[in-house]
mmCIF file of C-alpha atoms and ligand atoms in Angstrom:
data_model
loop_
_atom_site.group_PDB
_atom_site.id
_atom_site.type_symbol
_atom_site.label_atom_id
_atom_site.label_comp_id
_atom_site.label_asym_id
_atom_site.label_seq_id
_atom_site.Cartn_x
_atom_site.Cartn_y
_atom_site.Cartn_z
ATOM 1 C CA ARG A 1 63.970 110.901 168.837
ATOM 2 C CA CYS A 2 67.451 109.660 166.199
ATOM 3 C CA HIS A 3 67.949 108.008 169.580
ATOM 4 C CA LEU A 4 65.993 105.655 171.210
ATOM 5 C CA ALA A 5 66.738 103.086 172.930
ATOM 6 C CA PRO A 6 68.150 98.917 171.303
ATOM 7 C CA GLY A 7 64.183 98.353 170.989
ATOM 8 C CA GLU A 8 61.908 101.002 171.863
ATOM 9 C CA LYS A 9 59.843 101.721 168.966
ATOM 10 C CA LEU A 10 59.274 104.226 165.918
ATOM 11 C CA LYS A 11 56.460 106.042 164.983
ATOM 12 C CA GLN A 12 57.633 108.368 162.413
ATOM 13 C CA GLY A 13 57.520 108.982 158.744
ATOM 14 C CA ASP A 14 55.247 107.558 155.794
ATOM 15 C CA SER A 15 51.321 106.772 156.750
ATOM 16 C CA ILE A 16 52.005 103.085 156.310
ATOM 17 C CA ASP A 17 55.557 102.674 158.545
ATOM 18 C CA ALA A 18 53.472 104.724 161.229
ATOM 19 C CA SER A 19 50.908 102.241 161.383
ATOM 20 C CA LEU A 20 52.899 99.281 161.631
ATOM 21 C CA ASP A 21 56.225 99.214 164.040
ATOM 22 C CA LEU A 22 59.975 99.543 163.713
ATOM 23 C CA TRP A 23 62.103 98.879 166.083
ATOM 24 C CA SER A 24 65.510 101.193 166.590
ATOM 25 C CA ARG A 25 68.510 100.170 166.807
ATOM 26 C CA GLY A 26 71.502 100.607 169.330
ATOM 27 C CA ASP A 27 74.797 100.507 166.829
ATOM 28 C CA VAL A 28 73.227 102.424 164.582
ATOM 29 C CA GLN A 29 71.419 105.834 163.152
ATOM 30 C CA THR A 30 67.086 104.225 162.723
ATOM 31 C CA CYS A 31 65.884 107.770 162.066
ATOM 32 C CA THR A 32 67.202 110.953 160.760
ATOM 33 C CA ALA A 33 66.890 114.537 161.799
ATOM 34 C CA TRP A 34 63.184 115.243 159.997
ATOM 35 C CA GLY A 35 62.269 112.364 161.145
ATOM 36 C CA ALA A 36 62.147 109.767 159.164
ATOM 37 C CA PRO A 37 63.520 106.305 159.263
ATOM 38 C CA VAL A 38 66.422 104.667 157.992
ATOM 39 C CA ILE A 39 65.789 101.114 157.645
ATOM 40 C CA TRP A 40 68.397 98.162 158.753
ATOM 41 C CA GLU A 41 67.577 94.365 159.279
ATOM 42 C CA LYS A 42 66.288 93.995 162.487
ATOM 43 C CA MET A 43 63.931 96.686 162.615
ATOM 44 C CA PHE A 44 60.677 95.696 161.143
ATOM 45 C CA ASP A 45 58.694 92.675 160.992
ATOM 46 C CA PRO A 46 58.572 91.851 156.452
ATOM 47 C CA GLU A 47 55.820 90.118 156.278
ATOM 48 C CA GLU A 48 53.345 92.834 159.020
ATOM 49 C CA TYR A 49 54.845 95.065 156.036
ATOM 50 C CA ASP A 50 53.486 92.752 152.944
ATOM 51 C CA GLN A 51 51.001 92.104 153.860
ATOM 52 C CA VAL A 52 49.498 96.011 154.155
ATOM 53 C CA HIS A 53 51.226 96.618 150.808
ATOM 54 C CA LYS A 54 49.228 93.779 149.403
ATOM 55 C CA SER A 55 45.623 94.555 151.401
ATOM 56 C CA ARG A 56 46.238 98.648 149.975
ATOM 57 C CA HIS A 57 47.314 96.537 146.403
ATOM 58 C CA SER A 58 50.469 98.473 145.996
ATOM 59 C CA SER A 59 52.555 98.658 142.795
ATOM 60 C CA VAL A 60 55.717 98.785 141.894
ATOM 61 C CA ALA A 61 57.389 99.344 138.929
ATOM 62 C CA LEU A 62 61.196 98.815 138.569
ATOM 63 C CA THR A 63 63.191 101.560 135.883
ATOM 64 C CA VAL A 64 66.338 99.472 134.745
ATOM 65 C CA PHE A 65 69.442 101.649 131.895
ATOM 66 C CA ALA A 66 70.765 98.825 130.242
ATOM 67 C CA VAL A 67 72.295 100.120 127.206
ATOM 68 C CA GLY A 68 75.804 99.272 124.603
ATOM 69 C CA ARG A 69 77.928 96.825 126.320
ATOM 70 C CA TYR A 70 75.802 97.098 130.021
ATOM 71 C CA LEU A 71 73.394 94.863 128.709
ATOM 72 C CA ASP A 72 74.890 91.610 127.986
ATOM 73 C CA ALA A 73 77.439 92.368 130.633
ATOM 74 C CA TYR A 74 74.507 92.984 133.876
ATOM 75 C CA LEU A 75 71.019 93.000 132.533
ATOM 76 C CA GLU A 76 70.293 89.180 132.518
ATOM 77 C CA MET A 77 71.515 89.093 136.543
ATOM 78 C CA PHE A 78 70.238 91.759 137.539
ATOM 79 C CA LEU A 79 66.437 90.895 136.405
ATOM 80 C CA LEU A 80 67.053 86.715 137.328
ATOM 81 C CA SER A 81 67.707 88.241 140.653
ATOM 82 C CA ALA A 82 65.815 91.138 140.965
ATOM 83 C CA GLU A 83 62.872 87.776 139.898
ATOM 84 C CA LEU A 84 63.959 86.507 143.572
ATOM 85 C CA HIS A 85 64.692 89.707 145.879
ATOM 86 C CA PHE A 86 62.485 92.121 145.081
ATOM 87 C CA MET A 87 59.035 93.113 146.131
ATOM 88 C CA ALA A 88 58.090 89.258 145.958
ATOM 89 C CA SER A 89 54.866 90.169 147.718
ATOM 90 C CA LEU A 90 53.769 92.439 144.731
ATOM 91 C CA PRO A 91 53.378 93.107 141.231
ATOM 92 C CA VAL A 92 55.961 93.978 139.503
ATOM 93 C CA THR A 93 56.673 95.998 136.474
ATOM 94 C CA TYR A 94 60.619 95.542 134.582
ATOM 95 C CA TYR A 95 61.031 99.112 132.718
ATOM 96 C CA VAL A 96 64.887 98.662 130.490
ATOM 97 C CA PHE A 97 65.732 100.672 128.985
ATOM 98 C CA THR A 98 67.906 99.856 126.393
ATOM 99 C CA ASP A 99 69.182 100.995 122.974
ATOM 100 C CA VAL A 100 69.042 96.869 121.328
ATOM 101 C CA PRO A 101 65.505 95.896 122.406
ATOM 102 C CA GLU A 102 65.785 92.711 120.357
ATOM 103 C CA LYS A 103 68.605 91.495 122.882
ATOM 104 C CA VAL A 104 67.165 92.254 126.012
ATOM 105 C CA PRO A 105 67.213 87.867 127.621
ATOM 106 C CA LYS A 106 64.193 86.462 127.700
ATOM 107 C CA ILE A 107 63.753 84.669 132.238
ATOM 108 C CA GLU A 108 60.819 84.069 132.801
ATOM 109 C CA LEU A 109 59.021 86.678 135.461
ATOM 110 C CA GLY A 110 56.258 84.902 138.469
ATOM 111 C CA ALA A 111 52.529 85.833 138.365
ATOM 112 C CA GLY A 112 51.194 89.305 138.263
ATOM 113 C CA ARG A 113 55.508 90.496 136.556
ATOM 114 C CA ARG A 114 55.242 91.877 133.358
ATOM 115 C CA ILE A 115 58.899 93.568 131.235
ATOM 116 C CA LYS A 116 58.594 96.665 128.839
ATOM 117 C CA VAL A 117 61.541 96.667 126.622
ATOM 118 C CA VAL A 118 61.658 100.185 125.854
ATOM 119 C CA ARG A 119 64.409 102.159 123.244
ATOM 120 C CA VAL A 120 66.346 105.041 124.183
ATOM 121 C CA GLN A 121 69.575 106.602 121.840
ATOM 122 C CA THR A 122 72.212 106.178 123.242
ATOM 123 C CA HIS A 123 74.799 109.148 124.155
ATOM 124 C CA SER A 124 78.337 109.340 123.309
ATOM 125 C CA ARG A 125 80.065 110.169 126.466
ATOM 126 C CA TRP A 126 78.751 107.861 129.421
ATOM 127 C CA GLN A 127 78.345 110.624 131.892
ATOM 128 C CA ASP A 128 75.374 111.184 129.310
ATOM 129 C CA ILE A 129 74.262 108.062 129.594
ATOM 130 C CA SER A 130 73.675 108.329 133.261
ATOM 131 C CA MET A 131 73.039 111.606 133.020
ATOM 132 C CA MET A 132 69.864 111.690 130.948
ATOM 133 C CA ARG A 133 68.124 108.970 132.475
ATOM 134 C CA MET A 134 66.628 111.254 134.745
ATOM 135 C CA LYS A 135 64.516 112.563 131.522
ATOM 136 C CA THR A 136 63.437 109.199 130.144
ATOM 137 C CA ILE A 137 62.227 108.096 133.774
ATOM 138 C CA ALA A 138 60.416 111.028 133.786
ATOM 139 C CA GLU A 139 59.293 111.074 130.707
ATOM 140 C CA VAL A 140 58.512 107.392 131.318
ATOM 141 C CA ILE A 141 56.275 108.463 134.965
ATOM 142 C CA GLU A 142 54.185 111.107 132.952
ATOM 143 C CA SER A 143 53.053 108.481 129.745
ATOM 144 C CA GLU A 144 52.935 105.421 131.440
ATOM 145 C CA ILE A 145 53.560 104.189 134.874
ATOM 146 C CA ARG A 146 51.677 106.272 136.807
ATOM 147 C CA ASN A 147 48.027 104.568 135.186
ATOM 148 C CA HIS A 148 49.746 101.556 136.926
ATOM 149 C CA ASN A 149 52.187 101.275 139.945
ATOM 150 C CA GLN A 150 51.599 103.781 142.917
ATOM 151 C CA TYR A 151 55.752 103.237 143.917
ATOM 152 C CA VAL A 152 58.379 103.259 141.509
ATOM 153 C CA PHE A 153 61.688 102.316 142.041
ATOM 154 C CA CYS A 154 65.068 103.159 139.425
ATOM 155 C CA PHE A 155 68.320 101.231 139.365
ATOM 156 C CA ASP A 156 71.693 100.942 138.154
ATOM 157 C CA VAL A 157 71.753 97.595 136.396
ATOM 158 C CA ASP A 158 75.628 97.449 137.590
ATOM 159 C CA GLN A 159 74.132 95.311 140.972
ATOM 160 C CA VAL A 160 72.324 91.638 141.984
ATOM 161 C CA PHE A 161 69.953 91.345 144.460
ATOM 162 C CA VAL A 162 71.481 88.953 147.072
ATOM 163 C CA GLY A 163 68.411 89.649 150.343
ATOM 164 C CA ARG A 164 65.135 90.795 150.250
ATOM 165 C CA PHE A 165 64.275 94.188 148.937
ATOM 166 C CA GLY A 166 60.750 93.875 150.220
ATOM 167 C CA THR A 167 57.664 96.451 151.268
ATOM 168 C CA GLU A 168 59.855 97.506 154.206
ATOM 169 C CA ALA A 169 61.827 99.926 151.015
ATOM 170 C CA LEU A 170 58.731 101.563 150.334
ATOM 171 C CA GLY A 171 57.692 105.287 151.283
ATOM 172 C CA ASP A 172 56.516 108.346 148.823
ATOM 173 C CA SER A 173 60.551 109.415 148.493
ATOM 174 C CA VAL A 174 63.310 106.849 149.396
ATOM 175 C CA ALA A 175 66.418 107.725 149.057
ATOM 176 C CA VAL A 176 70.145 104.357 150.486
ATOM 177 C CA LEU A 177 73.271 105.824 152.511
ATOM 178 C CA HIS A 178 75.768 105.489 149.393
ATOM 179 C CA ALA A 179 78.327 102.641 151.258
ATOM 180 C CA TYR A 180 81.469 104.260 151.081
ATOM 181 C CA TYR A 181 80.370 107.509 152.983
ATOM 182 C CA TYR A 182 77.611 106.867 155.706
ATOM 183 C CA HIS A 183 80.850 106.029 158.169
ATOM 184 C CA ARG A 184 82.484 108.845 157.308
ATOM 185 C CA PRO A 185 82.564 112.721 158.302
ATOM 186 C CA HIS A 186 80.423 114.816 156.231
ATOM 187 C CA SER A 187 83.368 116.337 154.914
ATOM 188 C CA MET A 188 84.885 113.481 153.118
ATOM 189 C CA TYR A 189 81.285 113.450 150.849
ATOM 190 C CA THR A 190 82.126 113.897 147.587
ATOM 191 C CA TYR A 191 79.056 116.749 147.068
ATOM 192 C CA ASP A 192 79.607 118.828 143.980
ATOM 193 C CA HIS A 193 81.508 121.719 145.458
ATOM 194 C CA ASN A 194 81.830 124.269 142.537
ATOM 195 C CA PRO A 195 78.822 127.031 143.013
ATOM 196 C CA ARG A 196 78.824 127.787 138.985
ATOM 197 C CA SER A 197 77.044 123.816 139.334
ATOM 198 C CA ARG A 198 73.470 123.681 140.235
ATOM 199 C CA ALA A 199 74.886 120.156 142.196
ATOM 200 C CA TYR A 200 76.791 122.959 144.605
ATOM 201 C CA MET A 201 76.422 122.717 148.105
ATOM 202 C CA HIS A 202 78.835 122.473 150.873
ATOM 203 C CA THR A 203 76.947 120.539 153.683
ATOM 204 C CA GLY A 204 74.570 118.159 154.206
ATOM 205 C CA ASP A 205 72.375 115.878 155.168
ATOM 206 C CA PHE A 206 74.022 112.561 153.873
ATOM 207 C CA TYR A 207 76.108 111.351 150.746
ATOM 208 C CA TYR A 208 73.304 109.315 149.477
ATOM 209 C CA HIS A 209 73.733 107.004 146.284
ATOM 210 C CA ALA A 210 72.266 107.787 142.749
ATOM 211 C CA ALA A 211 72.174 103.537 141.949
ATOM 212 C CA VAL A 212 68.926 103.396 143.823
ATOM 213 C CA PHE A 213 66.228 105.624 144.238
ATOM 214 C CA GLY A 214 62.400 105.445 144.535
ATOM 215 C CA GLY A 215 59.119 106.626 146.033
ATOM 216 C CA SER A 216 56.074 107.151 145.128
ATOM 217 C CA TRP A 217 55.050 108.104 141.222
ATOM 218 C CA GLN A 218 54.383 111.959 142.105
ATOM 219 C CA SER A 219 57.336 112.676 143.989
ATOM 220 C CA VAL A 220 60.242 109.910 141.286
ATOM 221 C CA MET A 221 58.639 112.938 138.776
ATOM 222 C CA ASN A 222 59.990 115.001 141.097
ATOM 223 C CA MET A 223 62.820 114.436 141.841
ATOM 224 C CA THR A 224 63.488 113.354 138.256
ATOM 225 C CA LYS A 225 62.401 116.250 136.317
ATOM 226 C CA THR A 226 63.453 119.183 138.774
ATOM 227 C CA CYS A 227 67.814 116.611 138.503
ATOM 228 C CA TYR A 228 67.187 116.620 134.578
ATOM 229 C CA GLN A 229 66.495 120.375 134.550
ATOM 230 C CA THR A 230 69.278 121.266 137.006
ATOM 231 C CA ILE A 231 71.331 118.949 134.484
ATOM 232 C CA MET A 232 70.481 121.515 131.456
ATOM 233 C CA GLU A 233 71.296 124.943 133.116
ATOM 234 C CA ASP A 234 74.665 123.693 134.278
ATOM 235 C CA LYS A 235 75.065 122.390 130.428
ATOM 236 C CA GLU A 236 74.313 125.350 129.572
ATOM 237 C CA ASN A 237 76.866 126.906 131.891
ATOM 238 C CA HIS A 238 79.402 124.978 130.778
ATOM 239 C CA VAL A 239 79.611 122.978 134.200
ATOM 240 C CA GLU A 240 79.646 119.140 134.622
ATOM 241 C CA ALA A 241 78.848 118.429 138.303
ATOM 242 C CA LEU A 242 81.479 115.820 139.929
ATOM 243 C CA TRP A 243 79.528 113.068 140.189
ATOM 244 C CA HIS A 244 77.277 113.869 137.822
ATOM 245 C CA ASP A 245 73.498 112.829 138.010
ATOM 246 C CA GLU A 246 74.451 111.798 141.709
ATOM 247 C CA SER A 247 75.275 115.269 142.612
ATOM 248 C CA HIS A 248 72.343 117.003 141.580
ATOM 249 C CA LEU A 249 69.725 113.850 143.029
ATOM 250 C CA ASN A 250 72.137 114.811 145.948
ATOM 251 C CA LYS A 251 71.560 118.825 146.189
ATOM 252 C CA TYR A 252 67.213 117.487 145.506
ATOM 253 C CA LEU A 253 67.344 115.523 148.458
ATOM 254 C CA TRP A 254 68.948 117.411 150.420
ATOM 255 C CA LEU A 255 65.828 121.120 149.990
ATOM 256 C CA HIS A 256 63.459 117.439 149.872
ATOM 257 C CA LYS A 257 64.107 115.686 152.531
ATOM 258 C CA PRO A 258 63.050 111.627 151.579
ATOM 259 C CA SER A 259 60.635 110.283 153.716
ATOM 260 C CA LYS A 260 62.704 107.057 153.924
ATOM 261 C CA VAL A 261 66.645 106.346 153.727
ATOM 262 C CA LEU A 262 67.958 103.109 153.422
ATOM 263 C CA SER A 263 70.681 101.689 154.825
ATOM 264 C CA PRO A 264 73.447 100.439 152.907
ATOM 265 C CA GLU A 265 72.347 97.214 153.424
ATOM 266 C CA TYR A 266 69.875 97.877 150.197
ATOM 267 C CA CYS A 267 73.069 99.267 148.548
ATOM 268 C CA TRP A 268 76.588 96.709 149.477
ATOM 269 C CA CYS A 269 79.519 96.806 148.437
ATOM 270 C CA SER A 270 81.550 93.856 148.875
ATOM 271 C CA ASP A 271 84.963 94.917 148.800
ATOM 272 C CA ILE A 272 84.421 97.026 152.355
ATOM 273 C CA GLY A 273 84.478 93.662 153.657
ATOM 274 C CA TYR A 274 82.736 92.738 157.017
ATOM 275 C CA ARG A 275 81.168 95.066 159.164
ATOM 276 C CA ALA A 276 79.346 94.932 162.894
ATOM 277 C CA ASP A 277 76.749 96.716 161.126
ATOM 278 C CA ILE A 278 75.891 94.978 158.504
ATOM 279 C CA GLN A 279 73.826 92.289 158.833
ATOM 280 C CA ARG A 280 72.217 91.449 156.111
ATOM 281 C CA THR A 281 72.770 92.146 152.524
ATOM 282 C CA ARG A 282 70.651 93.008 149.958
ATOM 283 C CA LEU A 283 71.784 94.824 146.925
ATOM 284 C CA LEU A 284 75.611 94.293 145.696
ATOM 285 C CA TRP A 285 77.918 95.724 143.297
ATOM 286 C CA SER A 286 78.876 93.634 140.373
ATOM 287 C CA LYS A 287 82.799 93.633 139.790
ATOM 288 C CA LYS A 288 83.005 96.768 137.156
ATOM 289 C CA GLN A 289 85.075 95.712 133.917
ATOM 290 C CA TYR A 290 86.304 99.661 133.496
ATOM 291 C CA HIS A 291 89.130 97.856 130.791
ATOM 292 C CA THR A 292 85.942 96.544 128.981
ATOM 293 C CA LEU A 293 83.698 98.707 129.458
ATOM 294 C CA ARG A 294 84.801 101.379 129.519
ATOM 295 C CA ASP A 295 86.935 103.862 127.356
ATOM 296 C CA VAL A 296 88.289 106.489 129.417
HETATM 297 C C1 LIG B 301 78.963 104.855 132.207
HETATM 298 C C2 LIG B 301 80.244 104.762 133.380
HETATM 299 C C3 LIG B 301 80.949 104.424 131.580
HETATM 300 C C4 LIG B 301 80.747 104.219 130.554
HETATM 301 C C5 LIG B 301 79.179 102.575 130.296
HETATM 302 C C6 LIG B 301 78.742 103.608 131.302
HETATM 303 C C7 LIG B 301 77.056 103.143 130.859
HETATM 304 C C8 LIG B 301 76.321 103.246 131.816
HETATM 305 C C9 LIG B 301 76.568 102.338 129.558
HETATM 306 O O1 LIG B 301 77.600 102.365 128.866
HETATM 307 N N1 LIG B 301 75.561 101.473 129.769
HETATM 308 C C10 LIG B 301 74.462 102.162 130.628
HETATM 309 O O2 LIG B 301 73.162 101.324 130.034
HETATM 310 N N2 LIG B 301 74.959 102.972 131.829
HETATM 311 C C11 LIG B 301 73.702 102.462 132.505
HETATM 312 O O3 LIG B 301 74.066 104.070 133.490
HETATM 313 C C12 LIG B 301 73.807 101.738 133.421
HETATM 314 O O4 LIG B 301 72.147 101.872 134.100
HETATM 315 C C13 LIG B 301 74.010 101.472 134.790
HETATM 316 O O5 LIG B 301 74.657 101.211 135.648
HETATM 317 C C14 LIG B 301 74.347 103.824 134.828
HETATM 318 C C15 LIG B 301 75.245 104.386 135.750
HETATM 319 O O6 LIG B 301 76.715 104.058 135.369
HETATM 320 P P1 LIG B 301 77.891 103.131 136.584
HETATM 321 O O7 LIG B 301 76.648 102.699 136.867
HETATM 322 O O8 LIG B 301 78.703 103.002 135.215
HETATM 323 O O9 LIG B 301 78.679 103.869 137.031
HETATM 324 P P2 LIG B 301 78.980 104.465 138.720
HETATM 325 O O10 LIG B 301 78.449 102.487 139.155
HETATM 326 O O11 LIG B 301 80.020 104.447 138.514
HETATM 327 O O12 LIG B 301 77.805 105.055 139.103
HETATM 328 C C16 LIG B 301 77.365 106.249 140.166
HETATM 329 O O13 LIG B 301 77.865 107.271 139.334
HETATM 330 C C17 LIG B 301 77.270 107.627 138.293
HETATM 331 C C18 LIG B 301 76.816 108.893 137.807
HETATM 332 O O14 LIG B 301 78.656 109.042 137.499
HETATM 333 C C19 LIG B 301 75.318 107.674 137.524
HETATM 334 O O15 LIG B 301 74.895 108.865 139.651
HETATM 335 C C20 LIG B 301 74.994 106.572 138.884
HETATM 336 O O16 LIG B 301 73.736 106.346 139.490
HETATM 337 C C21 LIG B 301 75.882 106.092 140.268
HETATM 338 O O17 LIG B 301 75.819 104.594 141.694
HETATM 339 MN MN1 LIG B 302 76.916 101.919 139.231
#
């Protein structure tokens, strides 16, 4: 069922997807082995998706962390571009987690859009800044988000929206294909290969990028809680997974298959250059400023 003819309709995935039309494409995988759609440009009608989500009063919480030097380096562009492209048809609440709330740029927000700034402590190791996001996200879903938003999307801050990242991306549990691995053989996936880590895995479905994941608040709470638990078990055992939280997320998503997969359009890296299957870019990695932002 993953090899539908181009133009053939797909009726799979979440209940909302099942009620709408999703078209297959001939040049890319548009459906996983377990029946979840993989979303690419030309597979969906954006207006139709917006209408359904508007009529259901869907709303979305976006979480993003800007701790230490990442605040000045990336946050303003991230937020300004999200105002243009992220779920433009729906109410959105941004949860910005930072160690210096007063430095969060005051940007003008569209109707129905709000920003909440939450102070978090910083960690001396950047690996911990990244990994501890899982704990913080689970906590804020539990204490706040679940009372206001059906959906939650979690982002790295070092990225910029450049095209529609819309309601077609909403689903019960959603993950994005890593731009560098979607066309590579499984043997090259950088899963954690240390049997002593809880993130250990040998075979998997895809290599997902932890820079973007989301879903219903229930699913994202389970995802982040479980990843935090496995990260802490590793700490007790004095091991750290190869790609930190990303390794744990990949393990989780192997054991709990996502109901929707986003193509690398939803987290693309311009350095890769031209690819015929990428017909639209929606979110781009920002340039890394390793020399100024990382001391390692
Ligand atoms: C991270 C690395 C080195 C030095 C600083 C930081 C750092 C990260 C920081 O000083 N402040 C901060 O707020 N962060 C947050 O953590 C920020 O939201 C950032 O986007 C996120 C992940 O760090 P990042 O973007 O530098 O890591 P990447 O782009 O190499 O990310 C992939 O691998 C990570 C694990 O190593 C995560 O899984 C991430 O989700 C992946 O995209
Ligand atoms: Mn990043």
